[in-house]
C-alpha cells in the first residue's frame, strides 16, 4: 500500500516539488517500505521517536523535523537533522545556532508562519517576521543557521477557498521578505527558496498557490494511531 501511495502521489507532483513523507506515529517498517519505493525525505514531529528511527533506518535518509520544537530538545536533533521546518521564535534560532556550533555544522531551517484561524497553531505573524528580520543582523547573530524559506499550515476546515487565502498569505509574505529585509541582508532567492505548505488534504491546492515542498502523511501511510 505504502509503495503504491508513494508512486501515485509522486506521479502527480510537478517537477521541483519535494515530497516529505510524514512518518510520525508510524513504525520503522513502514518507513522502510517507502524507502524501498525510492523515498528519501521523511518528516517527524517528536524528537524521541525520531531518534529511535534514525538508529535503525538507512543513513542516506534526510530527516526533516516538522513539529513544534522546544528549545531544550534542539541538542538531540542538531547532529543529524537536515531541515527544521517549524522555527517559530528568535530564541529558538538562537538555540539552533548554539547547537550547530557545538556540532561543527550549519543547520538549515524554515521559518513558520501563523496563517490559520486556530490560535493553537504556532508561528510568526507575517508583520512580526518582517520586523524581526529587519531588526536583526542575521549573519552576525546566526552564522551557523541557514534560513531556507517558509513553512505554514492552513486551517483545519473543509474549505478550499480558505486554504487558498491562507496559502496566499505565505507566498505574499515570502515575496515581501525577499524584496525587503532579505535583500538588504544579501540573502537571495536561490538561498531562500523553500515554500513548505500542503498536507494530505490540501497539497494540490498548496501547489497551485506556490508550494514547492509538501508534507504528506495520511495519504501515504494511512491514519495515525495517537
Ligand atoms: C502531521 C503533519 C503533517 C501531515 O499531515 P497529513 O494530514 O497526515 O498529511 C504535515 N505537516 C505537519 C506540520 C504535521 O504535523
XYZ file of C-alpha atoms and ligand atoms in Angstrom:
241
model
C 0.000 0.000 0.000
C 2.703 2.452 1.027
C 4.586 1.838 -2.179
C 1.504 2.383 -4.361
C 0.602 5.552 -2.478
C 4.095 6.987 -2.818
C 4.275 6.258 -6.531
C 0.809 7.654 -7.151
C 1.487 10.909 -5.305
C 4.881 11.319 -6.915
C 3.359 10.972 -10.362
C 1.058 13.926 -9.660
C 3.723 16.304 -8.322
C 5.100 18.862 -10.751
C 8.859 18.958 -11.201
C 10.547 20.988 -8.488
C 8.103 19.990 -5.744
C 9.725 17.970 -2.951
C 7.679 15.294 -1.207
C 8.274 14.996 2.528
C 6.783 11.685 3.695
C 5.412 12.398 7.167
C 6.020 9.185 9.108
C 5.226 10.310 12.666
C 3.484 7.636 14.764
C 4.181 5.002 12.109
C 6.702 2.211 12.683
C 10.136 1.953 11.092
C 8.954 -0.946 8.889
C 6.545 1.338 7.074
C 9.275 3.906 6.529
C 11.380 1.098 5.107
C 8.622 0.316 2.611
C 8.587 3.923 1.476
C 12.366 3.914 1.340
C 12.306 0.830 -0.874
C 9.933 2.719 -3.182
C 12.629 5.381 -3.562
C 11.521 7.896 -0.944
C 14.430 9.552 0.890
C 12.921 12.572 2.675
C 10.904 11.904 5.836
C 9.250 14.225 8.334
C 8.878 13.555 12.055
C 7.432 15.681 14.817
C 8.709 14.143 18.045
C 12.346 14.159 18.995
C 12.500 10.801 20.813
C 10.595 8.927 18.147
C 12.856 10.430 15.501
C 15.984 9.428 17.392
C 14.817 5.813 17.635
C 14.050 5.654 13.921
C 17.352 7.223 12.893
C 19.176 4.421 14.702
C 17.500 1.602 12.778
C 16.991 3.113 9.310
C 19.405 3.770 6.414
C 21.893 6.598 6.795
C 21.035 8.281 3.493
C 17.577 9.325 4.696
C 17.064 13.087 5.008
C 15.193 13.681 8.241
C 13.075 16.808 8.495
C 11.739 17.980 11.834
C 8.233 19.350 11.303
C 6.653 19.501 14.770
C 6.704 22.119 17.477
C 10.291 22.194 18.758
C 11.131 23.051 22.344
C 14.485 24.759 22.871
C 15.647 22.032 25.269
C 15.201 19.387 22.531
C 17.308 21.070 19.851
C 20.508 19.477 21.106
C 19.200 15.976 20.375
C 18.334 16.556 16.730
C 21.132 19.024 15.903
C 23.735 16.396 14.913
C 21.719 14.844 12.090
C 18.611 16.821 11.157
C 18.511 18.017 7.500
C 15.879 20.694 7.842
C 13.855 22.117 10.723
C 10.516 23.344 9.340
C 8.964 24.691 12.481
C 11.061 27.599 13.720
C 8.643 29.964 15.398
C 10.670 32.258 17.700
C 14.003 34.060 17.514
C 15.002 32.381 20.805
C 14.678 29.039 19.051
C 17.000 30.254 16.276
C 19.485 31.318 18.971
C 19.434 27.806 20.407
C 19.779 26.172 16.965
C 22.792 28.445 16.376
C 24.339 27.319 19.688
C 23.822 23.649 18.939
C 25.051 23.983 15.344
C 28.324 25.401 16.667
C 28.580 22.555 19.157
C 28.220 20.029 16.297
C 30.540 21.995 13.974
C 27.874 22.218 11.292
C 25.373 24.533 9.688
C 21.680 23.797 10.184
C 19.021 24.592 7.595
C 15.719 25.960 8.862
C 12.371 27.231 7.656
C 10.509 29.991 9.448
C 6.972 29.020 10.369
C 4.189 31.474 9.637
C 0.904 31.509 11.504
C -1.801 31.930 8.882
C -4.563 29.626 10.168
C -7.559 30.636 12.230
C -6.762 28.297 15.127
C -4.986 30.028 17.980
C -3.355 26.717 18.896
C -1.119 26.704 15.828
C 2.286 28.306 16.269
C 4.351 30.537 14.036
C 5.245 34.147 13.389
C 2.675 36.605 12.187
C 3.816 37.990 8.817
C 4.487 41.515 10.088
C 6.218 40.176 13.168
C 8.607 38.152 10.986
C 9.291 41.119 8.713
C 10.119 43.273 11.721
C 12.358 40.608 13.253
C 14.403 40.140 10.083
C 14.527 43.897 9.558
C 15.962 44.461 13.005
C 18.366 41.526 13.218
C 21.887 41.327 11.852
C 21.244 37.783 10.590
C 24.813 36.939 9.550
C 26.258 38.100 12.859
C 23.646 36.603 15.161
C 23.069 33.261 13.384
C 26.187 32.428 11.302
C 25.581 28.655 11.547
C 21.898 28.750 10.679
C 20.787 28.910 7.058
C 17.319 30.279 6.541
C 15.983 28.347 3.561
C 12.381 29.532 3.365
C 8.944 29.494 4.947
C 6.569 26.871 6.328
C 2.903 27.062 7.195
C -0.341 25.192 7.752
C -3.841 26.099 6.656
C -6.867 25.991 8.959
C -8.489 22.652 9.752
C -11.592 23.442 7.749
C -13.005 21.787 4.671
C -12.890 24.926 2.578
C -10.607 25.202 -0.431
C -11.045 28.970 -0.706
C -9.977 29.410 2.914
C -6.862 27.275 2.287
C -6.124 29.274 -0.861
C -6.373 32.545 1.025
C -4.074 31.344 3.798
C -1.512 29.809 1.441
C -1.620 33.075 -0.491
C -0.533 34.914 2.650
C 2.533 32.649 2.903
C 3.513 33.269 -0.718
C 2.924 37.013 -0.409
C 4.995 37.175 2.789
C 7.764 35.256 1.030
C 7.991 37.952 -1.635
C 7.818 40.762 0.911
C 10.730 39.187 2.816
C 12.812 38.607 -0.300
C 12.284 42.115 -1.634
C 12.715 43.743 1.770
C 14.817 42.566 4.712
C 16.402 39.559 3.000
C 17.569 41.615 0.029
C 19.146 44.094 2.437
C 20.949 41.230 4.206
C 22.198 39.875 0.867
C 20.076 36.704 1.085
C 18.936 35.723 -2.405
C 16.039 33.781 -3.863
C 18.404 30.852 -4.517
C 19.278 30.634 -0.829
C 15.780 31.319 0.468
C 13.884 29.086 -1.913
C 11.658 26.698 0.048
C 7.908 27.121 0.478
C 6.715 24.231 2.666
C 2.957 24.024 2.773
C 0.331 21.462 1.850
C -0.605 18.179 3.576
C -2.671 15.113 2.556
C -5.930 17.036 2.240
C -4.768 20.268 0.715
C -1.487 19.705 -1.118
C -2.921 20.050 -4.658
C -4.278 23.491 -3.731
C -0.994 24.325 -1.979
C 0.982 23.606 -5.147
C -1.347 25.820 -7.161
C -0.622 28.577 -4.632
C 3.152 28.269 -4.929
C 4.270 25.489 -2.587
C 7.408 23.592 -3.600
C 7.575 21.251 -0.598
C 4.568 19.240 0.540
C 4.372 17.292 3.795
C 2.159 14.268 3.266
C 1.423 11.679 5.958
C -2.017 10.083 5.928
C -2.248 9.776 2.135
C 0.944 7.679 2.203
C 0.848 5.738 5.471
C -2.853 5.768 6.396
C -4.452 7.022 9.589
C -2.260 7.518 12.642
C -2.964 5.847 15.989
C -2.207 8.511 18.571
C 1.255 15.542 10.717
C 1.724 16.687 9.916
C 1.641 16.691 8.513
C 0.985 15.565 7.709
O -0.393 15.585 7.843
P -1.334 14.608 6.965
O -2.654 15.257 7.035
O -1.289 13.283 7.638
O -0.769 14.563 5.596
C 2.157 17.769 7.832
N 2.720 18.817 8.480
C 2.815 18.844 9.812
C 3.454 20.020 10.463
C 2.321 17.800 10.587
O 2.418 17.859 11.912
